[in-house]
Coordinates of C-alpha atoms and ligand atoms in Angstrom, one line a residue:
Chain U
X449 CA 105.5 116.4 112.4
X450 CA 103.7 119.7 112.8
X451 CA 105.0 122.2 115.3
X452 CA 103.3 125.2 116.8
X453 CA 105.4 128.4 116.5
X454 CA 107.5 128.8 119.6
X455 CA 107.3 131.9 121.7
X456 CA 110.7 133.5 121.5
X457 CA 112.9 132.5 124.4
X458 CA 114.7 135.0 126.4
X459 CA 117.8 133.2 127.6
X460 CA 121.0 134.4 129.1
X461 CA 123.0 132.5 126.5
X462 CA 124.2 134.3 123.4
X463 CA 122.5 133.5 120.1
X464 CA 125.4 131.3 119.1
X465 CA 125.4 129.2 122.2
X466 CA 121.7 128.6 122.4
X467 CA 120.6 125.0 121.9
X468 CA 119.4 124.6 118.4
X469 CA 118.3 121.6 116.4
X470 CA 120.8 120.5 113.7
X471 CA 118.0 120.7 111.2
X472 CA 117.5 124.4 112.0
X473 CA 121.2 125.0 111.5
X474 CA 120.9 123.3 108.2
X475 CA 118.1 125.5 107.1
X476 CA 120.1 128.6 107.9
X477 CA 123.3 127.3 106.4
X478 CA 121.5 126.3 103.2
X479 CA 119.9 129.8 102.9
X480 CA 123.3 131.5 103.3
X481 CA 124.9 129.2 100.8
X482 CA 122.1 129.9 98.3
X483 CA 123.0 133.6 98.4
X484 CA 126.6 132.9 97.6
X485 CA 126.3 130.1 95.1
X486 CA 124.1 130.1 92.1
X487 CA 124.7 126.4 91.3
X488 CA 123.0 125.2 94.5
X489 CA 119.5 123.6 93.9
X490 CA 117.4 122.1 96.7
X491 CA 115.0 119.3 96.5
X492 CA 112.5 118.0 99.1
X493 CA 109.8 115.4 99.3
X494 CA 106.8 117.2 100.9
X495 CA 108.7 117.8 104.2
X496 CA 110.3 121.2 103.6
X497 CA 108.8 122.7 106.7
X498 CA 110.2 119.9 108.9
X499 CA 113.6 119.5 107.1
X500 CA 113.9 123.3 107.1
X501 CA 114.7 123.5 103.4
X502 CA 111.6 125.8 103.3
X503 CA 113.8 128.7 104.2
X504 CA 115.8 128.2 101.0
X505 CA 112.6 127.6 99.0
X506 CA 111.2 130.9 100.1
X507 CA 114.3 132.9 99.2
X508 CA 115.1 131.1 95.9
X509 CA 111.8 129.5 94.6
X510 CA 113.3 129.1 91.2
X511 CA 116.0 126.8 92.6
X512 CA 113.8 124.8 94.8
X513 CA 112.0 121.7 93.7
X514 CA 109.3 119.9 95.7
X515 CA 109.1 116.4 94.3
X516 CA 106.2 115.4 96.5
X517 CA 105.9 112.2 98.5
X518 CA 108.3 110.2 96.3
X519 CA 111.7 109.7 97.7
X520 CA 113.0 107.5 94.9
X521 CA 112.2 110.2 92.3
X522 CA 113.8 112.7 94.7
X523 CA 117.1 111.0 94.5
X524 CA 117.0 110.3 90.8
X525 CA 116.1 113.9 90.0
X526 CA 118.9 115.2 92.2
X527 CA 121.2 112.9 90.3
X528 CA 120.1 114.3 87.0
X529 CA 120.6 117.8 88.2
X530 CA 124.1 117.1 89.2
X531 CA 124.8 115.8 85.7
X532 CA 124.0 119.3 84.4
X533 CA 126.6 120.8 86.8
X534 CA 124.2 121.9 89.5
X535 CA 124.9 121.2 93.2
X536 CA 121.8 119.4 94.5
X537 CA 120.9 119.1 98.2
X538 CA 118.1 116.6 98.6
X539 CA 116.3 116.4 101.9
X540 CA 113.6 114.4 103.6
X541 CA 113.4 112.3 106.8
X542 CA 116.3 110.0 107.3
X543 CA 114.2 106.8 107.2
X544 CA 112.7 107.6 103.9
X545 CA 115.8 109.2 102.3
X546 CA 118.1 106.3 103.0
X547 CA 115.7 103.5 103.2
X548 CA 113.1 104.0 100.5
X549 CA 115.6 105.3 98.0
X550 CA 118.6 103.1 98.9
X551 CA 119.0 101.4 95.6
X552 CA 118.6 104.7 93.8
X553 CA 121.4 106.1 96.0
X554 CA 123.5 103.1 95.3
X555 CA 123.0 102.8 91.5
X556 CA 122.5 106.4 90.5
X557 CA 124.4 108.5 93.0
X558 CA 127.3 106.3 94.3
X559 CA 128.0 104.0 91.4
X560 CA 128.4 107.0 89.1
X561 CA 130.0 109.0 92.0
X562 CA 127.7 112.0 91.5
X563 CA 128.0 115.2 93.3
X564 CA 124.8 114.9 95.2
X565 CA 124.3 115.9 98.9
X566 CA 121.8 113.9 100.8
X567 CA 120.9 115.8 104.0
X568 CA 118.3 114.0 106.0
X569 CA 116.6 115.1 109.2
X570 CA 114.6 113.3 111.9
X571 CA 117.2 110.6 112.4
X572 CA 117.4 108.4 115.5
X573 CA 114.8 107.8 118.2
X574 CA 114.6 111.4 119.3
X575 CA 112.0 111.7 116.6
X576 CA 109.8 110.7 119.5
X577 CA 106.1 110.2 119.4
X578 CA 105.8 109.3 115.7
X579 CA 107.3 106.0 116.6
X580 CA 109.4 103.3 114.9
X581 CA 108.2 103.9 111.4
X582 CA 109.7 107.3 111.5
X583 CA 112.9 106.6 113.5
X584 CA 115.9 105.9 111.4
X585 CA 118.4 103.8 113.4
X586 CA 119.9 101.9 110.5
X587 CA 120.7 104.8 108.2
X588 CA 124.4 105.2 109.0
X589 CA 124.9 101.5 108.4
X590 CA 123.2 101.4 105.0
X591 CA 124.9 104.6 103.8
X592 CA 128.3 103.6 105.1
X593 CA 128.3 100.4 103.2
X594 CA 128.1 102.2 99.8
X595 CA 131.3 102.8 97.9
X596 CA 132.1 106.5 97.2
X597 CA 129.8 107.7 100.0
X598 CA 130.9 110.0 102.7
X599 CA 128.9 109.9 106.0
X600 CA 128.8 112.8 108.4
X601 CA 126.9 113.1 111.7
X602 CA 127.2 116.6 113.3
X603 CA 127.0 117.0 117.0
X604 CA 125.5 120.4 117.2
X605 CA 124.3 123.4 115.3
X606 CA 127.7 125.0 114.9
X607 CA 129.2 121.9 113.5
X608 CA 126.2 121.4 111.2
X609 CA 126.8 124.8 109.6
X610 CA 130.4 124.1 109.0
X611 CA 129.6 120.6 107.6
X612 CA 127.1 122.1 105.1
X613 CA 129.7 124.5 103.8
X614 CA 132.4 121.9 103.7
X615 CA 130.4 119.4 101.7
X616 CA 129.4 122.1 99.2
X617 CA 133.1 122.5 98.4
X618 CA 133.6 118.7 98.2
X619 CA 133.0 116.8 95.0
X620 CA 131.1 113.5 95.5
X621 CA 128.2 111.9 97.3
X622 CA 127.7 112.8 100.9
X623 CA 125.1 111.7 103.5
X624 CA 124.6 114.1 106.4
X625 CA 122.5 112.9 109.3
X626 CA 120.5 115.5 111.3
X627 CA 118.1 115.5 114.2
X628 CA 114.7 116.9 115.0
X629 CA 115.2 118.0 118.6
X630 CA 117.2 120.9 120.0
X631 CA 120.7 120.0 121.1
X632 CA 123.2 122.0 123.2
X633 CA 126.2 123.6 121.6
X634 CA 129.2 121.4 122.5
X635 CA 131.9 122.2 119.9
X636 CA 134.5 124.9 120.9
X637 CA 134.5 128.4 119.5
X638 CA 137.6 127.8 117.5
X639 CA 136.3 124.6 116.0
X640 CA 137.2 124.0 112.4
X641 CA 135.4 121.0 110.8
X642 CA 137.3 119.0 108.1
X643 CA 135.8 116.0 106.4
X644 CA 137.4 112.9 107.8
X645 CA 138.9 114.6 110.8
X646 CA 137.6 113.8 114.3
X647 CA 137.6 116.3 117.1
X648 CA 139.2 115.1 120.3
X649 CA 138.0 116.9 123.4
X650 CA 140.6 115.1 125.4
X651 CA 142.2 111.6 125.5
X652 CA 141.7 109.4 128.6
X653 CA 144.2 107.0 130.1
X654 CA 141.5 104.6 131.3
X655 CA 139.0 104.7 128.5
X656 CA 138.0 106.7 125.4
X657 CA 134.5 107.3 124.1
X658 CA 134.1 107.6 120.3
X659 CA 130.7 109.3 119.8
X660 CA 128.6 110.8 117.1
X661 CA 125.7 113.2 117.0
X662 CA 123.8 113.8 120.2
X663 CA 125.8 111.2 122.0
X664 CA 128.8 113.6 122.0
X665 CA 127.0 115.7 124.6
X666 CA 126.1 112.6 126.7
X667 CA 129.7 111.4 126.5
X668 CA 131.1 114.7 127.7
X669 CA 128.8 114.5 130.7
X670 CA 129.7 110.9 131.4
X671 CA 133.4 111.8 131.2
X672 CA 132.9 114.6 133.8
X673 CA 131.0 112.2 136.2
X674 CA 133.7 109.6 135.8
X675 CA 136.4 112.1 136.5
X676 CA 134.9 112.6 140.0
X677 CA 135.3 108.9 140.5
X678 CA 139.0 109.2 139.5
X679 CA 138.6 107.6 136.0
X680 CA 140.2 109.4 133.1
X681 CA 137.9 108.9 130.2
X682 CA 138.4 110.8 127.0
X683 CA 135.8 111.9 124.4
X684 CA 136.2 112.0 120.6
X685 CA 133.5 113.4 118.3
X686 CA 133.7 111.2 115.2
X687 CA 131.5 113.3 113.1
X688 CA 132.8 111.8 109.9
X689 CA 131.8 108.2 110.3
X690 CA 133.1 107.5 106.8
X691 CA 135.9 107.9 105.9
X692 CA 136.7 107.1 109.5
X693 CA 139.5 109.1 111.2
X694 CA 141.6 105.9 111.7
X695 CA 144.6 107.8 113.0
X696 CA 142.7 109.3 115.9
X697 CA 141.0 105.9 116.7
X698 CA 144.3 104.0 116.7
X699 CA 146.0 106.6 118.9
X700 CA 143.2 106.5 121.4
X701 CA 143.2 102.7 121.5
X702 CA 146.9 102.6 122.3
X703 CA 146.7 104.7 125.4
X704 CA 143.8 103.1 127.2
X705 CA 142.2 99.8 128.2
X706 CA 138.8 100.3 126.7
X707 CA 137.1 102.0 123.8
X708 CA 133.4 102.8 124.0
X709 CA 131.4 103.8 121.0
X710 CA 128.2 105.8 121.5
X711 CA 125.6 106.4 118.9
X712 CA 121.8 107.1 118.5
X713 CA 121.7 104.2 116.0
X714 CA 121.8 100.5 115.9
X715 CA 125.0 99.0 117.4
X716 CA 125.1 96.9 114.2
X717 CA 127.3 98.5 111.5
X718 CA 127.1 102.1 112.6
X719 CA 129.8 104.0 114.3
X720 CA 130.5 101.1 116.7
X721 CA 130.7 98.8 113.7
X722 CA 133.1 101.0 111.9
X723 CA 135.4 101.4 114.9
X724 CA 135.3 97.7 115.6
X725 CA 136.1 96.7 112.1
X726 CA 139.1 99.0 112.0
X727 CA 140.5 98.2 115.5
X728 CA 140.1 94.4 115.1
X729 CA 142.4 94.5 112.2
X730 CA 144.9 97.0 113.4
X731 CA 145.0 97.0 117.2
X732 CA 142.6 94.5 118.8
X733 CA 141.1 96.4 121.7
X734 CA 138.3 95.8 124.1
X735 CA 135.3 97.7 122.6
X736 CA 131.8 98.2 124.0
X737 CA 129.2 99.6 121.7
X738 CA 126.5 101.7 123.2
X739 CA 123.5 102.2 121.0
X740 CA 120.2 100.5 120.1
X741 CA 120.6 96.7 120.4
X742 CA 119.0 95.1 117.3
X743 CA 115.6 96.6 118.0
X744 CA 113.1 99.0 116.6
X745 CA 112.2 102.3 118.4
X746 CA 108.8 103.1 119.7
X747 CA 106.6 106.1 120.6
X748 CA 107.4 108.2 123.6
X749 CA 109.1 111.6 124.3
X750 CA 112.6 111.8 123.2
X751 CA 113.9 112.0 126.8
X752 CA 111.9 108.8 127.7
X753 CA 113.3 107.0 124.7
X754 CA 116.9 108.0 125.3
X755 CA 116.5 106.6 128.8
X756 CA 114.7 103.4 127.6
X757 CA 117.5 102.6 125.1
X758 CA 120.3 103.5 127.4
X759 CA 121.5 106.6 125.4
X760 CA 122.2 108.7 128.5
X761 CA 125.3 109.9 130.4
X762 CA 124.3 107.6 133.3
X763 CA 124.3 104.5 131.1
X764 CA 127.6 105.4 129.6
X765 CA 129.1 105.9 133.1
X766 CA 127.7 102.5 134.2
X767 CA 128.9 100.8 131.1
X768 CA 132.4 102.2 131.4
X769 CA 132.7 101.3 135.1
X770 CA 131.6 97.7 134.4
X771 CA 133.9 97.6 131.4
X772 CA 136.9 98.7 133.4
X773 CA 136.3 96.2 136.2
Chain N
X1352 CA 73.2 102.5 92.1
X1353 CA 70.7 102.9 94.9
X1354 CA 71.8 102.2 98.4
X1355 CA 70.1 99.2 100.0
X1356 CA 70.3 100.6 103.5
X1357 CA 67.5 102.4 105.2
X1358 CA 67.6 106.0 106.0
X1359 CA 67.6 105.1 109.7
X1360 CA 70.7 103.0 109.3
X1361 CA 72.4 105.9 107.5
X1362 CA 71.5 108.2 110.3
X1363 CA 73.0 105.8 112.8
X1364 CA 76.2 105.6 110.8
X1365 CA 76.3 109.4 110.6
X1366 CA 76.0 109.5 114.4
X1367 CA 78.8 106.9 114.7
X1368 CA 81.1 109.0 112.5
X1369 CA 80.5 111.9 114.8
X1370 CA 81.5 109.7 117.8
X1371 CA 84.6 108.7 115.9
X1372 CA 85.5 112.3 115.4
X1373 CA 85.0 113.1 119.0
X1374 CA 87.3 110.2 120.1
X1375 CA 89.9 111.2 117.5
X1376 CA 90.0 114.8 118.8
X1377 CA 90.1 113.7 122.4
X1378 CA 92.9 111.2 122.0
X1379 CA 95.0 113.6 119.9
X1380 CA 94.6 116.4 122.5
X1381 CA 95.6 114.0 125.2
X1382 CA 98.6 112.8 123.2
X1383 CA 99.7 116.4 122.4
X1384 CA 100.9 115.5 118.9
X1385 CA 99.6 113.6 115.9
X1386 CA 97.7 114.0 112.7
X1387 CA 94.3 115.7 113.0
X1388 CA 93.4 116.7 109.5
X1389 CA 93.8 113.4 107.8
X1390 CA 92.1 111.5 110.6
X1391 CA 89.0 113.6 110.4
X1392 CA 88.8 113.6 106.6
X1393 CA 88.7 109.8 106.7
X1394 CA 86.2 109.4 109.5
X1395 CA 83.1 108.8 107.4
X1396 CA 84.8 106.3 105.2
X1397 CA 86.3 104.4 108.1
X1398 CA 82.9 104.4 109.9
X1399 CA 81.2 102.9 106.8
X1400 CA 83.8 100.2 106.6
X1401 CA 83.8 99.2 110.3
X1402 CA 80.2 99.7 111.1
X1403 CA 78.5 98.8 107.9
X1404 CA 80.5 97.0 105.3
X1405 CA 83.2 94.9 106.7
X1406 CA 82.7 91.4 108.1
X1407 CA 84.8 91.3 111.2
X1408 CA 84.8 89.9 114.7
X1409 CA 86.3 92.2 117.4
X1410 CA 86.4 89.2 119.8
X1411 CA 88.3 87.2 117.2
X1412 CA 90.6 89.6 115.3
X1413 CA 92.3 86.8 113.4
X1414 CA 89.0 85.2 112.2
X1415 CA 90.0 83.7 108.9
X1416 CA 86.9 84.8 106.9
X1417 CA 87.2 88.5 108.0
X1418 CA 87.4 91.3 105.5
X1419 CA 90.8 93.1 105.8
X1420 CA 91.4 96.8 106.2
X1421 CA 94.8 98.3 105.4
X1422 CA 95.4 101.9 106.5
X1423 CA 98.0 102.7 103.9
X1424 CA 98.1 106.4 105.1
X1425 CA 99.2 105.2 108.5
X1426 CA 99.5 108.7 110.0
X1427 CA 95.7 108.7 110.3
X1428 CA 96.1 106.0 113.0
X1429 CA 93.7 107.8 115.3
X1430 CA 90.7 107.2 113.0
X1431 CA 91.6 103.5 113.0
X1432 CA 92.1 103.3 116.7
X1433 CA 88.7 105.0 117.3
X1434 CA 87.0 102.5 115.0
X1435 CA 88.7 99.5 116.6
X1436 CA 87.9 100.7 120.2
X1437 CA 84.3 101.5 119.4
X1438 CA 84.0 98.1 117.6
X1439 CA 85.2 96.5 120.8
X1440 CA 88.7 95.3 119.9
X1441 CA 90.1 96.8 123.1
X1442 CA 89.0 99.0 125.9
X1443 CA 88.2 102.6 125.0
X1444 CA 90.3 103.9 127.9
X1445 CA 93.4 102.8 125.9
X1446 CA 92.8 105.7 123.5
X1447 CA 94.1 108.0 126.2
X1448 CA 97.5 106.4 125.9
X1449 CA 98.0 107.3 122.2
X1450 CA 101.7 108.0 121.4
X1451 CA 102.8 107.5 125.0
X1452 CA 105.7 105.3 126.1
X1453 CA 104.6 101.7 126.4
X1454 CA 101.3 102.2 124.7
X1455 CA 100.1 99.7 122.1
X1456 CA 98.7 102.8 120.3
X1457 CA 101.9 103.8 118.5
X1458 CA 102.2 107.0 116.6
X1459 CA 101.6 104.9 113.5
X1460 CA 99.8 101.6 113.6
X1461 CA 101.8 98.6 114.8
X1462 CA 100.4 95.2 114.1
X1463 CA 102.7 93.5 116.8
X1464 CA 101.2 95.6 119.5
X1465 CA 97.5 96.0 118.8
X1466 CA 94.8 93.5 117.9
X1467 CA 92.9 94.4 114.7
X1468 CA 95.8 96.0 112.9
X1469 CA 96.6 93.8 109.8
X1470 CA 99.9 95.3 109.1
X1471 CA 102.1 98.1 110.5
X1472 CA 102.1 101.2 108.3
X1473 CA 103.4 104.8 108.5
X1474 CA 105.8 104.8 105.6
X1475 CA 103.6 106.0 102.8
X1476 CA 103.0 104.1 99.5
X1477 CA 103.3 100.5 100.7
X1478 CA 99.7 99.6 101.6
X1479 CA 98.3 98.9 98.2
X1480 CA 100.9 96.3 97.4
X1481 CA 100.2 94.5 100.7
X1482 CA 96.4 94.7 100.0
X1483 CA 97.1 93.1 96.6
X1484 CA 99.1 90.3 98.2
X1485 CA 96.3 89.6 100.7
X1486 CA 93.7 89.7 97.9
X1487 CA 95.6 87.2 95.9
X1488 CA 96.1 85.0 98.9
X1489 CA 92.4 85.0 99.7
X1490 CA 91.6 84.0 96.2
X1491 CA 94.1 81.1 96.4
X1492 CA 92.4 80.0 99.6
X1493 CA 89.0 80.3 97.9
X1494 CA 87.8 82.7 100.6
X1495 CA 85.2 85.3 99.8
X1496 CA 86.7 87.9 102.2
X1497 CA 87.3 91.3 100.8
X1498 CA 90.2 93.7 101.1
X1499 CA 89.9 97.5 101.7
X1500 CA 92.8 99.9 101.5
X1501 CA 92.7 103.5 102.4
X1502 CA 95.3 105.9 100.7
X1503 CA 96.0 109.6 100.9
X1504 CA 96.0 111.8 97.8
X1505 CA 99.5 113.0 98.6
X1506 CA 100.5 109.4 99.2
X1507 CA 99.7 108.4 95.6
X1508 CA 102.7 110.4 94.5
X1509 CA 104.8 107.4 95.6
X1510 CA 105.8 105.3 92.6
X1511 CA 105.0 102.0 94.4
X1512 CA 101.3 102.9 94.4
X1513 CA 101.3 102.8 90.6
X1514 CA 103.2 99.6 90.5
X1515 CA 100.5 98.2 92.8
X1516 CA 97.8 99.7 90.6
X1517 CA 99.1 97.7 87.7
X1518 CA 99.3 94.5 89.7
X1519 CA 95.8 94.8 91.0
X1520 CA 94.2 95.1 87.6
X1521 CA 96.6 92.6 86.0
X1522 CA 95.5 90.0 88.5
X1523 CA 91.8 91.2 88.2
X1524 CA 91.6 91.6 92.0
X1525 CA 87.9 92.2 92.2
X1526 CA 88.0 91.3 95.9
X1527 CA 90.0 94.5 96.4
X1528 CA 88.5 97.9 97.0
X1529 CA 90.8 100.9 97.5
X1530 CA 89.7 104.3 98.6
X1531 CA 91.6 107.6 98.2
X1532 CA 90.9 110.2 100.9
X1533 CA 91.0 113.0 98.3
X1534 CA 91.3 116.0 100.7
X1535 CA 93.5 118.0 98.3
X1536 CA 96.1 118.6 100.9
X1537 CA 99.5 117.1 101.9
X1538 CA 102.1 118.5 104.3
X1539 CA 103.8 121.2 102.2
X1540 CA 100.5 122.6 100.8
X1541 CA 97.8 121.8 98.2
X1542 CA 98.6 118.6 96.3
X1543 CA 98.1 120.6 93.1
X1544 CA 100.9 123.0 94.1
X1545 CA 103.3 120.4 95.6
X1546 CA 103.0 117.7 92.9
X1547 CA 99.9 117.5 90.9
X1548 CA 98.0 114.2 91.2
X1549 CA 95.1 115.1 88.9
X1550 CA 93.3 113.8 86.9
X1551 CA 92.9 111.1 89.6
X1552 CA 89.9 109.4 88.2
X1553 CA 91.3 109.1 84.7
X1554 CA 94.6 107.9 86.0
X1555 CA 93.1 104.9 87.8
X1556 CA 90.7 104.2 85.0
X1557 CA 93.7 104.1 82.6
X1558 CA 95.4 101.7 85.0
X1559 CA 92.4 99.3 84.5
X1560 CA 90.4 100.0 87.6
X1561 CA 86.7 100.5 88.0
X1562 CA 86.6 104.0 89.4
X1563 CA 83.8 105.6 91.5
X1564 CA 83.9 109.3 92.2
X1565 CA 82.0 110.3 95.3
X1566 CA 81.6 112.8 98.1
X1567 CA 83.5 111.2 100.9
X1568 CA 81.4 112.7 103.6
X1569 CA 78.0 111.6 102.1
X1570 CA 77.3 108.4 104.1
X1571 CA 74.8 107.2 101.6
X1572 CA 77.2 107.7 98.7
X1573 CA 80.0 105.9 100.6
X1574 CA 77.7 102.9 101.4
X1575 CA 76.5 102.7 97.8
X1576 CA 80.0 102.8 96.4
X1577 CA 81.2 100.0 98.8
X1578 CA 78.2 97.9 97.8
X1579 CA 78.8 98.5 94.1
X1580 CA 82.5 97.6 94.5
X1581 CA 81.5 94.3 96.0
X1582 CA 79.2 93.3 93.1
X1583 CA 81.6 94.3 90.3
X1584 CA 83.6 91.4 88.9
X1585 CA 86.9 91.2 87.0
X1586 CA 88.4 94.5 88.2
X1587 CA 89.6 96.1 91.4
X1588 CA 87.5 99.2 92.4
X1589 CA 88.9 102.6 93.3
X1590 CA 86.7 104.9 95.2
X1591 CA 87.9 108.5 94.8
X1592 CA 86.3 110.0 97.9
X1593 CA 86.3 113.8 97.7
X1594 CA 86.8 115.0 101.2
X1595 CA 87.8 118.0 103.3
X1596 CA 90.8 117.8 105.5
X1597 CA 89.9 118.4 109.1
X1598 CA 86.2 117.7 108.3
X1599 CA 83.8 118.3 111.2
X1600 CA 85.6 121.1 112.9
X1601 CA 85.2 124.4 111.1
X1602 CA 88.5 125.8 112.2
X1603 CA 90.5 122.7 111.1
X1604 CA 88.7 122.3 107.8
X1605 CA 90.9 122.9 104.8
X1606 CA 93.8 124.1 106.9
X1607 CA 97.2 122.6 105.8
X1608 CA 98.8 123.4 109.1
X1609 CA 96.5 120.9 110.9
X1610 CA 98.0 118.0 109.0
X1611 CA 100.3 117.2 111.9
X1612 CA 99.1 119.4 114.7
X1613 CA 97.1 118.1 117.6
X1614 CA 94.3 120.3 119.0
X1615 CA 95.1 122.3 122.1
X1616 CA 92.7 121.8 125.1
X1617 CA 91.0 125.0 124.2
X1618 CA 90.6 124.0 120.6
X1619 CA 89.2 120.6 121.8
X1620 CA 86.6 122.3 123.8
X1621 CA 85.5 124.5 120.9
X1622 CA 85.6 121.5 118.6
X1623 CA 83.5 119.3 120.8
X1624 CA 80.9 122.1 121.2
X1625 CA 80.7 122.3 117.4
X1626 CA 80.4 118.5 116.9
X1627 CA 77.9 117.9 119.7
X1628 CA 76.1 121.0 118.3
Ligands
LIG1768 C1 107.5 107.3 102.6 C2 107.0 108.5 103.4 N1 107.4 109.7 103.0 C3 107.1 110.8 103.7 C4 106.3 110.6 104.8 C5 105.9 111.8 105.7 N2 104.5 112.2 105.5 C6 103.6 111.8 106.4 S1 102.0 112.3 105.9 C7 102.6 113.0 104.5 C8 101.7 113.7 103.6 C9 100.6 112.8 103.1 O1 99.6 113.5 102.5 P1 98.3 112.7 102.2 O2 98.6 111.3 101.6 O3 97.5 113.5 101.3 O4 97.6 112.5 103.6 P2 96.4 113.2 104.3 O5 96.1 114.5 103.5 O6 95.2 112.3 104.1 O7 96.7 113.4 105.7 C10 104.0 112.9 104.4 C11 104.8 113.4 103.3 C12 105.9 109.3 105.2 N3 105.1 109.1 106.2 N4 106.2 108.3 104.4
LIG1769 MG1 95.7 114.6 101.4

């Protein structure tokens, strides 16, 4: 959980293109937003250093509320603040935000369709050494199932910043899933995030990968490798998992033989689930879901864990080649 | 209440606690990550439990008549791993695998992977309910085993803790003794600044518990409190152990940033020098 301060890196890449954790991008975006909008209030549950809401807290202490280690109270308080016309952002680790407070999110936030933004960090297995207790790999599933909820999983820092601005302008409950580790910038310079709109890098005639979060990077790599083997495999960043961009999924399914979903999440009811549910009713297509197979995570470095659970470009390549046989 | 143990035994326990601290620091440095402050603050309490108070059999971890220990503040896993290894539950060399891929010593305790762990923890606030359940089950089975549960002072901000507090006194779970590692710190700062938990003693008393307020680094006081808890009938006991986060290493003591930071190799060397004195 704790981190030593990093020595400043001197890279060739410009500030914008440097790998950055989505949680860091969140901290910056929230701080900027706080300057512009007085109605924004931020709540955390004793993890403001890790979730990066600390930056907002420092700048606007009168609009920051640390609720302590009590996630259920965090959600309820955020709900109450929204009833007074404030725009609450509530943050903690994904496992505790969505898991511990699920019924508060269901009853208080979603049932009454409150304007509460749930932005959680430390999602997925790239949490690393803390192990299974801290690795949320079910959060998309349990947020997606809630009526009125919007679910967004940004792929990189640039997209995260756009997402935070977009959800501030949107009225209703939103869950945003962020990560702990640094991720490369993959979205193009002219990218313009819209809730519910996927970004298609390119469409492939052989297969198309529908990915979210860090798996977008791995999918782009896999597509490149497969191109050298004369397979045309497209990549779609489905950052809004709910509402799913069904038009994009349907079009992709019509031009290829195989749809692959890729997520740092359980293959049950996450992105793979959403795509499968939709296509089975509209255009039954062969689908392979890459993700964590009905299992818990464990301790290890994030690289080791990505390999162990098959969340790598290599495994996507292998899966697609087998799937197209 | 006067302690029934000799001064010599207390001295042995103090020495044991020091060994625990050394093992904690070594394994955390080797792991490169993990929770230093809250492992060190609990070292004396956990030593008293594993090497004085609890009836347990390291060669038979599931012995039906054993006393149970629930580490509700699961991030302090290193203190539990050190106690288990030094008790003989597994080989001490395993401590060097903490937090590494494939190790049974997960970042937070995992009961499926390591003998001696009663239940997996790591998500705060759940341990006391589990301890209640075990205490009720033991009573149903007419077993005289006791249940010990260690909580953090930040952890007691979780609502579930207070639900469990009611359950324990409602069912008069006198075979349960909970301990709060009252080191005054959590992740974002001092508990009193983040979310005030005081007055801790009055709160637990108001919830129907027998409360003992002690210095959590005074071995004699810990031992006496554990003995008093065992004798007391009709109520669960809460030991509020006043501790110092990072206790035993001067440059970690009372430092909020060492909640979740492992020592560097250089810090380890300095720390070991201090401890071995
Ligand atoms: C449900 C839950 N929420 C948040 C966390 C993250 N977390 C780990 S330790 C900690 C602070 C705990 O403080 P305290 O109980 O005082 O522990 P200690 O000082 O003994 O280390 C937090 C918030 C968690 N593990 N579980
Ligand atoms: Mg504490």
